[in-house]
XYZ file of C-alpha atoms in Angstrom:
700
model
C 5.489 -10.317 -23.779
C 3.089 -7.329 -22.614
C 1.938 -5.646 -26.183
C 0.900 -2.258 -25.696
C -0.824 -0.419 -28.717
C -2.105 3.130 -28.282
C -3.456 5.712 -31.242
C -4.201 9.403 -31.725
C -3.075 10.213 -27.998
C -1.024 13.719 -28.052
C 1.135 13.914 -30.754
C 1.568 9.502 -31.369
C -1.078 8.586 -34.287
C 0.433 4.915 -33.333
C 2.694 3.269 -31.352
C 3.753 -0.685 -30.425
C 5.137 -0.914 -27.822
C 6.722 -4.727 -26.486
C 7.683 -5.283 -23.007
C 9.131 -8.410 -21.695
C 7.784 -9.714 -18.630
C 10.147 -9.824 -15.007
C 12.749 -7.407 -16.999
C 13.906 -4.057 -17.160
C 12.853 -2.401 -20.403
C 14.198 1.032 -20.917
C 12.992 2.924 -23.797
C 15.276 5.426 -25.332
C 14.377 8.257 -26.663
C 14.552 12.150 -27.788
C 12.445 14.768 -26.287
C 9.108 14.915 -27.954
C 9.132 11.209 -29.269
C 5.983 11.189 -26.782
C 7.645 9.094 -23.656
C 4.924 10.445 -21.322
C 2.021 10.118 -23.520
C 2.880 6.385 -23.732
C 3.461 5.889 -20.079
C 0.080 7.677 -19.306
C -1.523 5.054 -21.764
C -0.356 2.587 -20.563
C -1.489 3.312 -16.557
C -4.899 4.734 -18.070
C -5.676 1.147 -19.873
C -4.603 -0.641 -17.359
C -7.066 1.338 -14.793
C -9.757 0.798 -17.769
C -9.586 5.070 -17.374
C -11.106 7.054 -20.601
C -7.978 8.024 -22.559
C -9.935 11.218 -23.656
C -7.367 13.522 -21.647
C -4.743 12.491 -24.216
C -6.542 13.896 -27.204
C -4.566 15.290 -29.703
C -4.878 19.267 -29.598
C -7.059 20.375 -33.036
C -7.885 16.623 -33.563
C -11.360 14.927 -33.700
C -10.017 11.329 -33.797
C -10.417 9.891 -30.390
C -7.670 8.110 -28.385
C -7.981 4.348 -28.518
C -5.428 1.702 -27.067
C -5.060 -2.177 -26.266
C -2.578 -3.349 -23.386
C -2.575 -7.504 -22.507
C -4.890 -8.748 -20.419
C -2.218 -9.770 -17.775
C -1.361 -6.017 -16.826
C -4.215 -5.165 -14.228
C -2.183 -2.968 -12.227
C -0.078 -0.839 -13.250
C 2.652 1.590 -10.942
C 3.789 4.545 -12.556
C 6.760 7.345 -11.009
C 6.097 10.646 -12.494
C 5.511 14.067 -11.016
C 2.165 13.028 -10.103
C 3.817 10.597 -7.727
C 6.175 12.926 -6.367
C 3.051 15.719 -5.640
C 0.573 13.251 -4.243
C 2.069 9.997 -2.866
C 5.163 11.356 -0.766
C 6.319 14.443 1.161
C 2.309 15.309 2.366
C 3.051 17.671 5.496
C 5.101 16.116 8.207
C 4.837 12.355 6.498
C 7.465 11.013 4.209
C 5.143 8.394 2.253
C 1.407 7.172 2.978
C 0.636 3.980 4.289
C 3.731 3.714 5.835
C 3.014 0.204 7.663
C 2.386 -1.231 4.541
C 5.474 -0.206 2.804
C 7.894 -0.879 4.854
C 6.326 -3.262 7.349
C 4.108 -5.157 5.408
C 6.267 -7.883 3.863
C 5.032 -11.212 2.796
C 6.927 -12.875 5.620
C 4.986 -10.420 7.806
C 1.839 -11.652 6.382
C 2.448 -15.067 6.752
C 2.906 -14.975 10.432
C 0.254 -12.470 11.248
C -2.231 -14.545 9.053
C -1.098 -17.766 11.436
C -1.291 -15.800 14.586
C -4.759 -14.213 13.681
C -5.915 -18.183 12.667
C -4.671 -19.089 16.254
C -6.648 -15.966 17.891
C -9.685 -17.299 16.194
C -9.124 -21.024 17.746
C -8.674 -19.085 21.594
C -12.554 -20.142 22.600
C -13.894 -21.516 26.092
C -16.040 -24.248 24.439
C -18.861 -24.241 27.220
C -21.741 -23.040 24.998
C -22.489 -27.093 24.043
C -22.477 -28.030 27.504
C -26.137 -29.016 28.266
C -25.787 -28.428 32.014
C -24.235 -24.970 31.683
C -26.924 -23.997 29.313
C -29.606 -24.931 31.397
C -28.048 -22.898 34.590
C -27.716 -19.959 32.559
C -31.045 -20.036 30.925
C -32.805 -20.468 34.294
C -31.026 -18.398 36.104
C -31.749 -15.661 33.464
C -35.227 -15.993 33.467
C -35.324 -15.851 37.161
C -33.577 -12.871 37.706
C -35.375 -10.961 34.619
C -38.413 -11.489 37.870
C -36.466 -9.185 39.919
C -35.793 -5.577 40.159
C -33.371 -3.386 41.245
C -33.264 -0.352 42.872
C -31.128 2.760 42.033
C -28.919 2.298 45.000
C -28.242 -2.119 43.700
C -31.072 -3.223 46.069
C -33.803 -5.533 45.216
C -37.250 -3.367 44.987
C -39.938 -5.057 47.097
C -42.070 -5.186 43.979
C -43.882 -7.753 42.536
C -42.337 -10.966 43.206
C -40.537 -9.935 46.508
C -43.565 -8.015 47.420
C -45.627 -11.535 46.986
C -42.832 -13.690 49.101
C -42.717 -11.588 52.194
C -46.335 -10.889 52.398
C -47.784 -11.783 55.634
C -50.779 -13.689 53.791
C -49.075 -16.729 53.159
C -51.010 -19.015 50.945
C -49.504 -21.751 53.098
C -50.741 -21.024 56.433
C -54.373 -19.108 56.155
C -55.980 -17.395 59.030
C -58.709 -19.458 60.995
C -61.421 -17.496 59.552
C -60.835 -18.897 56.140
C -58.791 -22.507 57.061
C -61.333 -24.493 55.146
C -59.968 -22.783 51.954
C -56.461 -24.342 52.777
C -56.909 -27.890 50.573
C -57.531 -25.280 47.978
C -54.817 -23.198 48.159
C -52.026 -25.961 48.390
C -53.441 -27.328 45.040
C -51.566 -27.062 41.784
C -54.430 -24.923 40.320
C -54.474 -22.794 42.937
C -53.830 -19.679 41.017
C -56.555 -20.289 38.540
C -58.917 -21.068 41.417
C -58.000 -17.929 43.154
C -58.820 -15.804 40.427
C -62.283 -18.115 39.946
C -62.912 -17.225 43.506
C -62.529 -13.590 43.502
C -64.518 -13.356 40.234
C -66.972 -15.133 42.068
C -67.730 -12.494 44.286
C -69.181 -9.530 41.646
C -72.233 -12.165 41.493
C -73.639 -12.348 44.986
C -75.508 -9.845 45.427
C -78.957 -12.062 46.440
C -77.060 -13.576 49.037
C -76.751 -16.918 47.707
C -74.083 -18.227 46.430
C -73.427 -17.737 43.118
C -71.873 -21.143 42.081
C -74.142 -23.343 43.522
C -77.396 -20.985 44.894
C -76.584 -21.934 48.520
C -77.413 -19.731 51.281
C -73.687 -18.094 51.979
C -74.567 -17.899 55.530
C -73.647 -15.510 58.448
C -69.812 -15.233 58.228
C -69.814 -15.178 54.382
C -69.380 -11.267 53.873
C -66.481 -11.480 56.551
C -64.804 -14.101 54.829
C -65.170 -12.696 51.458
C -63.353 -8.874 52.394
C -60.330 -11.426 54.195
C -59.870 -13.262 51.300
C -59.929 -10.328 48.926
C -57.717 -8.331 51.175
C -55.294 -10.934 51.143
C -55.149 -12.987 48.422
C -54.795 -12.169 44.612
C -54.131 -14.121 41.500
C -50.716 -12.354 40.828
C -49.893 -12.699 44.175
C -50.356 -16.298 44.298
C -48.993 -17.174 40.980
C -45.829 -15.166 41.840
C -45.380 -17.818 45.256
C -45.788 -20.648 42.498
C -43.765 -19.269 40.405
C -40.925 -19.025 42.930
C -41.370 -22.029 44.134
C -40.952 -23.426 40.253
C -37.948 -21.437 40.307
C -36.314 -23.063 43.214
C -37.836 -26.660 42.142
C -35.455 -25.696 38.581
C -32.422 -24.745 40.275
C -32.447 -27.157 43.194
C -30.069 -30.024 41.639
C -27.471 -27.201 41.977
C -28.267 -25.872 45.273
C -26.772 -27.083 48.721
C -29.541 -29.376 50.430
C -29.628 -27.563 53.795
C -29.861 -23.921 52.112
C -32.450 -25.257 50.055
C -34.604 -26.516 52.602
C -34.362 -22.891 54.477
C -35.345 -21.377 50.832
C -38.604 -23.557 50.521
C -38.928 -22.904 54.385
C -38.963 -18.964 54.370
C -41.634 -19.615 51.498
C -44.009 -21.922 53.423
C -43.623 -21.497 57.226
C -41.375 -18.355 57.835
C -43.296 -14.788 58.715
C -40.192 -12.961 59.961
C -39.711 -10.526 56.655
C -36.293 -9.803 57.193
C -35.136 -13.391 57.648
C -37.435 -14.032 54.009
C -35.414 -10.898 52.333
C -31.970 -12.048 53.919
C -32.227 -15.624 52.192
C -33.914 -14.289 48.799
C -31.195 -12.105 48.708
C -28.461 -14.616 48.697
C -30.520 -16.954 47.038
C -30.231 -13.594 43.956
C -26.606 -12.986 44.527
C -25.542 -16.679 44.012
C -27.606 -16.884 41.028
C -26.774 -13.306 39.574
C -22.618 -14.060 40.364
C -23.212 -17.744 38.354
C -24.992 -15.816 35.720
C -22.707 -13.412 35.443
C -19.404 -15.405 35.483
C -20.843 -17.746 32.791
C -22.129 -15.261 30.373
C -18.197 -13.769 30.287
C -16.869 -16.753 29.788
C -19.355 -17.373 26.616
C -19.048 -13.845 25.501
C -15.045 -14.337 25.759
C -15.962 -16.605 22.490
C -17.114 -13.664 20.151
C -14.254 -11.181 21.690
C -12.634 -10.268 18.788
C -8.644 -10.341 20.176
C -5.878 -8.568 18.692
C -2.510 -9.495 18.812
C -1.590 -6.370 20.311
C -3.441 -7.539 23.404
C -2.343 -11.252 23.870
C 0.007 -9.289 26.326
C -2.634 -8.851 28.682
C -4.907 -11.689 27.649
C -3.577 -13.836 30.109
C -4.888 -11.239 32.909
C -8.071 -11.137 31.094
C -9.000 -15.112 31.256
C -7.884 -15.418 34.974
C -10.390 -12.345 35.486
C -13.183 -15.364 33.956
C -12.256 -18.099 36.750
C -15.273 -19.038 38.770
C -14.407 -18.738 42.468
C -17.043 -21.078 44.065
C -15.778 -20.309 47.435
C -18.049 -17.217 47.006
C -21.153 -19.160 46.861
C -24.032 -19.962 50.374
C -26.208 -21.616 48.349
C -25.266 -22.994 44.975
C -22.095 -24.763 46.303
C -23.391 -28.235 45.777
C -20.531 -31.279 44.341
C -23.000 -31.275 41.200
C -21.870 -27.295 40.537
C -18.485 -27.462 41.845
C -18.343 -29.958 39.493
C -19.651 -27.997 36.565
C -17.502 -25.227 37.711
C -14.158 -26.617 37.903
C -14.855 -27.971 34.342
C -15.309 -24.397 32.703
C -12.365 -23.502 35.094
C -10.419 -26.205 33.259
C -10.855 -24.744 29.792
C -10.200 -21.556 30.988
C -6.603 -22.650 31.924
C -6.175 -24.516 28.757
C -6.713 -21.623 26.655
C -4.238 -19.352 28.982
C -1.515 -22.037 28.384
C -2.032 -21.376 24.790
C -1.772 -17.706 24.922
C 1.467 -18.032 26.449
C 2.824 -19.955 23.580
C 1.188 -17.432 21.062
C 3.275 -14.844 23.078
C 5.985 -16.003 21.876
C 5.018 -16.306 18.092
C 3.783 -12.291 18.548
C 7.380 -11.697 20.236
C 8.719 -12.979 16.858
C 6.353 -11.082 14.732
C 7.284 -7.678 16.755
C 10.928 -8.683 16.147
C 10.336 -9.248 12.404
C 8.766 -5.682 12.720
C 11.408 -4.256 13.842
C 14.082 -5.898 11.928
C 11.810 -4.768 8.879
C 11.602 -0.974 9.739
C 15.982 -0.898 11.090
C 16.401 -2.442 7.104
C 13.830 0.299 5.295
C 15.647 3.371 7.795
C 19.126 2.184 7.000
C 18.882 1.023 3.304
C 16.894 4.956 2.727
C 19.389 6.750 5.232
C 22.415 5.515 3.268
C 20.717 6.409 -0.500
C 20.235 9.483 1.503
C 23.654 9.872 2.330
C 25.033 9.090 -0.664
C 22.900 11.276 -3.013
C 23.949 14.464 -0.593
C 20.731 14.410 1.280
C 21.254 16.172 4.698
C 18.306 14.753 5.916
C 17.059 11.286 7.698
C 14.383 9.018 8.119
C 12.679 7.859 11.226
C 9.943 5.397 11.431
C 7.790 4.905 14.731
C 5.289 2.289 14.574
C 2.570 1.925 17.070
C 0.354 -0.626 15.580
C -0.928 -1.481 11.894
C -3.147 2.116 11.780
C -0.729 3.970 13.328
C 2.852 3.941 11.610
C 4.496 6.986 10.344
C 7.303 7.635 8.199
C 8.973 11.164 9.340
C 11.671 13.314 7.915
C 14.212 15.023 10.110
C 17.030 17.539 9.170
C 20.633 16.593 10.686
C 21.938 19.688 12.325
C 25.606 19.832 13.134
C 26.586 18.895 16.555
C 22.779 18.189 17.770
C 20.016 15.778 17.404
C 18.104 15.421 13.851
C 15.419 18.055 14.302
C 11.688 16.923 12.673
C 10.569 18.356 9.635
C 6.901 19.511 9.669
C 6.590 21.045 5.782
C 8.587 18.563 3.599
C 8.070 20.167 0.260
C 8.742 23.795 2.003
C 12.257 22.254 2.625
C 13.585 19.881 -0.226
C 15.081 21.309 -3.283
C 13.777 19.938 -6.579
C 16.321 17.469 -6.955
C 16.433 16.190 -3.506
C 12.644 15.969 -3.991
C 13.088 13.257 -6.966
C 15.849 11.493 -5.893
C 13.900 10.623 -2.352
C 11.038 10.056 -3.939
C 12.623 7.529 -6.150
C 13.973 4.895 -3.710
C 10.616 5.529 -2.164
C 8.915 4.737 -5.344
C 10.825 1.672 -5.100
C 9.775 0.504 -1.981
C 6.023 1.585 -2.614
C 6.258 -0.435 -5.907
C 7.790 -3.713 -3.729
C 4.551 -3.177 -1.017
C 2.157 -3.211 -4.185
C 3.475 -5.439 -6.505
C 2.261 -4.033 -9.382
C 1.882 -6.084 -13.052
C 3.973 -3.660 -14.366
C 6.022 -0.567 -12.936
C 6.330 2.611 -15.206
C 9.579 5.031 -14.826
C 8.811 8.307 -16.873
C 12.526 9.817 -17.225
C 13.518 9.756 -13.566
C 17.501 10.188 -14.009
C 17.839 12.835 -16.651
C 18.215 16.160 -14.317
C 20.707 14.432 -12.110
C 24.387 14.595 -12.633
C 26.212 11.562 -13.887
C 27.708 10.057 -10.796
C 23.697 10.437 -9.134
C 22.410 9.035 -12.340
C 23.971 5.811 -12.003
C 24.054 5.722 -8.176
C 19.904 5.992 -8.413
C 19.521 3.181 -11.085
C 22.118 0.779 -9.926
C 20.100 0.898 -6.569
C 16.746 0.815 -7.910
C 17.624 -2.516 -10.000
C 20.349 -3.674 -7.637
C 21.039 -7.559 -7.792
C 21.192 -8.754 -4.409
C 18.635 -10.758 -2.454
C 19.277 -9.428 0.828
C 18.134 -5.781 -0.351
C 15.007 -4.887 -1.794
C 14.617 -3.918 -5.751
C 13.423 -3.892 -8.471
C 15.389 -6.086 -10.062
C 13.849 -9.147 -12.184
C 10.486 -7.181 -11.789
C 8.479 -6.300 -15.240
C 9.353 -2.674 -15.291
C 9.545 -0.147 -18.247
C 11.844 2.957 -18.085
C 11.323 5.775 -20.418
C 14.244 8.169 -20.695
C 16.264 10.428 -23.730
C 19.165 10.160 -21.270
C 21.648 7.767 -23.320
C 23.714 6.682 -19.596
C 21.376 4.239 -18.384
C 21.590 2.735 -21.825
C 25.426 2.412 -21.579
C 25.594 1.146 -17.635
C 22.951 -1.426 -18.267
C 23.282 -2.924 -21.825
C 27.224 -2.208 -21.734
C 28.799 -2.348 -18.238
C 25.995 -5.065 -17.331
C 24.618 -3.454 -14.826
C 22.962 -4.885 -12.220
C 24.976 -7.962 -12.904
C 23.037 -10.778 -13.770
C 21.218 -9.709 -17.033
C 17.370 -9.409 -16.948
C 17.221 -6.133 -18.763
C 16.892 -4.694 -22.334
C 16.903 -1.604 -24.264
C 15.073 -0.196 -27.646
C 15.260 2.936 -29.363
C 12.210 4.771 -29.733
C 11.543 7.239 -32.691
C 8.047 9.231 -33.596
C 8.142 9.780 -37.348
C 5.191 12.060 -38.340
C 3.409 10.667 -35.455
C 4.418 7.015 -35.749
C 6.454 5.406 -33.303
C 9.172 2.882 -34.244
C 10.692 0.688 -31.724
C 14.027 -0.669 -32.497
C 16.252 -3.264 -30.499
C 19.531 -2.206 -28.855
C 22.172 -5.062 -28.097
C 25.615 -4.349 -27.018
C 27.064 -4.916 -30.416
C 25.073 -2.027 -31.597
C 26.808 0.041 -28.902
C 30.346 1.342 -29.525
C 33.379 3.149 -27.810
C 33.006 7.144 -29.938
C 36.194 6.615 -30.894
C 36.186 3.158 -32.283
C 33.060 4.281 -33.792
C 34.421 7.205 -35.459
C 37.617 5.804 -36.494
C 35.623 3.167 -38.148
C 33.263 6.080 -40.000
C 35.873 7.972 -41.291
C 37.519 5.108 -42.735
C 33.887 3.871 -44.337
C 34.534 4.635 -48.236
C 30.554 4.080 -48.085
C 29.471 7.341 -46.472
C 29.832 10.725 -47.401
C 33.097 12.753 -47.644
C 31.241 15.978 -44.841
C 30.386 12.768 -42.532
C 33.656 11.060 -42.869
C 35.688 14.327 -42.275
C 33.404 15.093 -39.277
C 33.780 11.808 -38.020
C 38.082 12.208 -38.421
C 38.290 15.344 -37.013
C 35.885 13.942 -33.573
C 37.959 11.410 -33.342
C 41.442 13.129 -33.387
C 39.710 15.925 -30.917
C 39.215 12.506 -28.514
C 43.002 11.061 -29.308
C 45.323 13.620 -30.744
C 48.938 12.934 -29.447
C 51.602 13.481 -31.663
C 52.022 16.559 -33.930
C 51.047 15.088 -37.167
C 47.247 14.772 -35.208
C 47.478 18.550 -34.086
C 48.557 19.277 -38.019
C 45.380 17.012 -39.396
C 43.026 18.382 -36.511
C 43.568 21.816 -37.959
C 43.360 21.116 -41.576
C 40.352 19.347 -40.783
C 38.835 22.035 -38.881
C 39.484 24.669 -41.553
C 38.001 22.535 -44.406
C 34.562 22.132 -42.456
C 34.662 26.351 -42.163
C 35.646 26.443 -46.016
C 38.467 27.893 -45.375
C 40.082 28.420 -48.673
C 43.624 28.332 -47.155
C 44.228 26.303 -44.060
C 45.180 28.046 -40.520
C 46.317 27.413 -37.313
C 44.054 28.205 -34.368
C 45.957 32.092 -33.876
C 44.765 32.449 -38.100
C 48.627 32.199 -39.205
C 49.150 30.221 -41.872
C 50.140 26.506 -42.143
C 52.872 25.898 -44.470
C 53.158 23.621 -47.369
C 55.365 21.599 -45.480
C 52.806 21.200 -42.711
C 49.719 20.645 -44.691
C 51.970 17.572 -46.204
C 52.438 16.160 -43.029
C 48.464 16.427 -42.093
C 47.365 15.041 -45.095
C 49.622 12.181 -45.077
C 48.047 11.241 -42.041
C 44.501 11.725 -43.157
C 44.980 9.976 -46.181
C 45.262 6.639 -44.119
C 41.776 7.456 -43.224
C 40.577 8.961 -46.736
C 42.895 7.565 -49.081
C 42.297 10.433 -51.760
C 42.537 13.339 -49.299
C 43.949 16.610 -50.623
C 42.922 19.793 -48.911
C 42.644 21.790 -52.156
C 40.748 19.011 -53.786
C 38.530 18.435 -51.113
C 37.962 22.117 -50.773
C 37.365 22.551 -54.522
C 35.493 19.148 -55.158
C 33.330 18.843 -52.020
C 33.378 21.713 -49.702
C 31.788 24.232 -51.504
C 28.253 25.994 -51.776
C 26.827 23.664 -54.613
C 28.649 20.385 -54.004
C 26.975 20.865 -50.394
C 23.537 21.457 -51.339
C 23.377 18.828 -53.776
C 25.036 16.145 -51.010
C 22.243 17.618 -48.528
C 19.806 17.072 -50.916
C 21.075 13.042 -51.787
C 21.854 12.535 -48.353
C 19.204 9.768 -46.635
C 20.685 9.606 -43.325
C 19.134 12.382 -41.241
C 22.154 12.505 -38.764
C 24.651 13.169 -41.712
C 22.671 15.228 -43.691
C 22.770 17.625 -40.362
C 26.260 17.651 -40.443
C 25.888 18.784 -44.191
C 23.647 21.903 -43.049
C 26.200 22.836 -40.749
C 28.835 22.980 -42.865
C 26.713 24.821 -45.252
C 25.950 27.193 -43.033
C 29.587 27.893 -42.046
C 30.499 28.277 -45.729
C 27.750 30.547 -46.456
C 27.689 32.562 -43.481
C 24.552 31.897 -42.634
C 24.955 30.843 -38.764
C 23.662 34.251 -37.205
C 20.183 33.851 -39.079
C 19.371 30.949 -37.759
C 17.196 29.915 -34.722
C 19.168 29.983 -31.686
C 17.798 26.723 -30.016
C 17.896 24.597 -33.626
C 21.445 26.073 -33.854
C 22.593 24.682 -30.138
C 21.037 21.216 -31.132
C 23.195 21.228 -34.554
C 26.409 22.136 -32.672
C 25.984 20.079 -29.733
C 25.753 16.893 -32.400
C 28.556 18.050 -34.675
C 30.818 18.589 -31.612
C 32.193 16.348 -28.738
C 30.345 18.029 -25.997
C 28.253 14.843 -24.625
C 29.898 12.884 -21.872
C 29.232 9.563 -23.179
C 32.367 7.203 -24.863
C 29.642 5.166 -25.987
C 27.121 5.916 -28.577
C 24.537 4.051 -30.981
C 25.852 3.382 -34.322
C 24.823 6.365 -36.641
C 24.283 3.870 -39.426
C 21.591 2.129 -37.596
C 19.701 4.530 -35.255
C 18.060 7.971 -36.864
C 18.971 9.952 -33.320
C 18.030 13.043 -34.784
C 14.237 14.248 -33.794
C 11.562 14.288 -36.342
C 11.152 17.996 -36.179
C 14.813 19.493 -36.936
C 15.227 18.629 -40.839
C 12.089 19.345 -41.540
C 13.026 23.154 -39.894
C 16.626 22.875 -41.487
C 14.551 22.350 -45.298
C 12.523 25.413 -44.414
C 15.302 27.510 -43.778
C 17.524 26.178 -46.662
C 14.224 27.177 -49.079
C 13.873 30.797 -47.256
C 17.624 31.648 -48.582
C 16.670 30.406 -51.957
C 19.652 27.351 -51.370
C 17.107 24.199 -52.336
């Protein structure tokens, strides 16, 4: 059970409402009871929003309320829903994907696919050989630079490698330095030697003070011009790179590369082999990096169809390699390719699951469109719904007008084309789908059907709460429907629609600001003829009410001549006529009066027209009865008869008179009514106005 308490909201001083969970709770009440106020208060309490917008006009009291903690999410159908959620420009409803497609079954399938997509990876990051090759390769490639035309720049490393001054083949003039140039410390030694030249101004060796000799100047200049520390460093680094990746290179090609650096003097040959080395290494690094990057690739289900081609593009074709193509490298590449092939086979399996998901999406769209279009046709709304789905972020529900003898035409500004009734009927079935997709703790319907004719009322409510496991509905969901229309109470409580229960009803009454709730069971709703017959025969009720009930009963059931005579007698009595007449104002004969009285006496044993007109249906007795009667409904009937007898109908307020006449006459479409003795269905404002009128006329 969900309990809601509100205080000082609009015309409500206090209300305590109990709502059964997983059930349709119908709350029947007259206009002015505060149904919409209760609905809005519940919504705001669940959202933990301020109730000050519901503050009573002219009051300093702050609105307050309490709702059970189990209610965190409430959806309310009212004008705000119609104005803000549905019929926005050309779209029937916002977030069509979530409402019509994102079912629990869809989410299970999609989550399963997403988990499998996460598992699609090519596990090479833990392979030490791959990691080593990638690291060294990226380091080596970083030493090379390219031109805008994608050629290797002849600067830095390339310039050092192709220089005519090879550290492994010194000119004869400085050949004596060859042993030092080939040492591991040659880089530092070259720098040390060139720096020492700054201190040879005295023609003596700055390192040992020996004479420099006659050829020193030439040697010095040749060394400075040919061999710099950076040049030697570049060559040494290149050799170290070759050494680092030599295990991946073809041995014969590796020998050629070393020879190019140590012996070859032809610059074109050096450039050719350095480029081959660079291209092979660049190819391997790029391909391996793409494989590793694939593991961080956010694969989406709608990309699975092309994922196979993407994976095939990751396969490394080692036949393109000229240098890095020894058995070690080929085995490494084949290991990577095998892992790619395994993932390709997994994606083929995934395609079947995604195909199944797409089938589910298509089925959901088809069901939603069929359901809503059947409803629109049943409601006489000459439009149809179409749902276009491209992806989760691109799904639209559009409305089309059904033309005669040609295709339906798209509707751009929906609100401008649908009538008020069409909008509300359509919005109700859209709200049903909306509520199901959002799965709230409580659904509120604020007077949803009162404006429709009786056929549409039943059709709409029956559809919303349809008991059919194959179709979506609000059946067995926690819902409260506020209505001043009695037909849903009849349909659900008396006629047991939808079948299977899970519905209850209560009558709400607002008396001087305090809202009370009285349960309605099937036994409290009686067939009007039976209720009228019972009340007409009940000696504990006042005679005006009994006469009124019998007259209504005869209006429903009169068949024989004595029925017609009795009806005319009762009508004359209620209008205070001293001498009864027919409807054409001709006098009723004493014989016919006797026949009519005899029939009436089967309900009111002491009935005599002359006795009743003199003892009850006169001004003083009616005023006395009005003051003594405690039942508001019966009191109102006395008031109406009093108006007829005192000829004051023309002085009373028209809206009030209309209400009195409708309650007095048989002017509603219902064959069932609440028991007059148990339920006070007279609005709180009516009798005070009647009393005020009588006081003004000095009758009370």
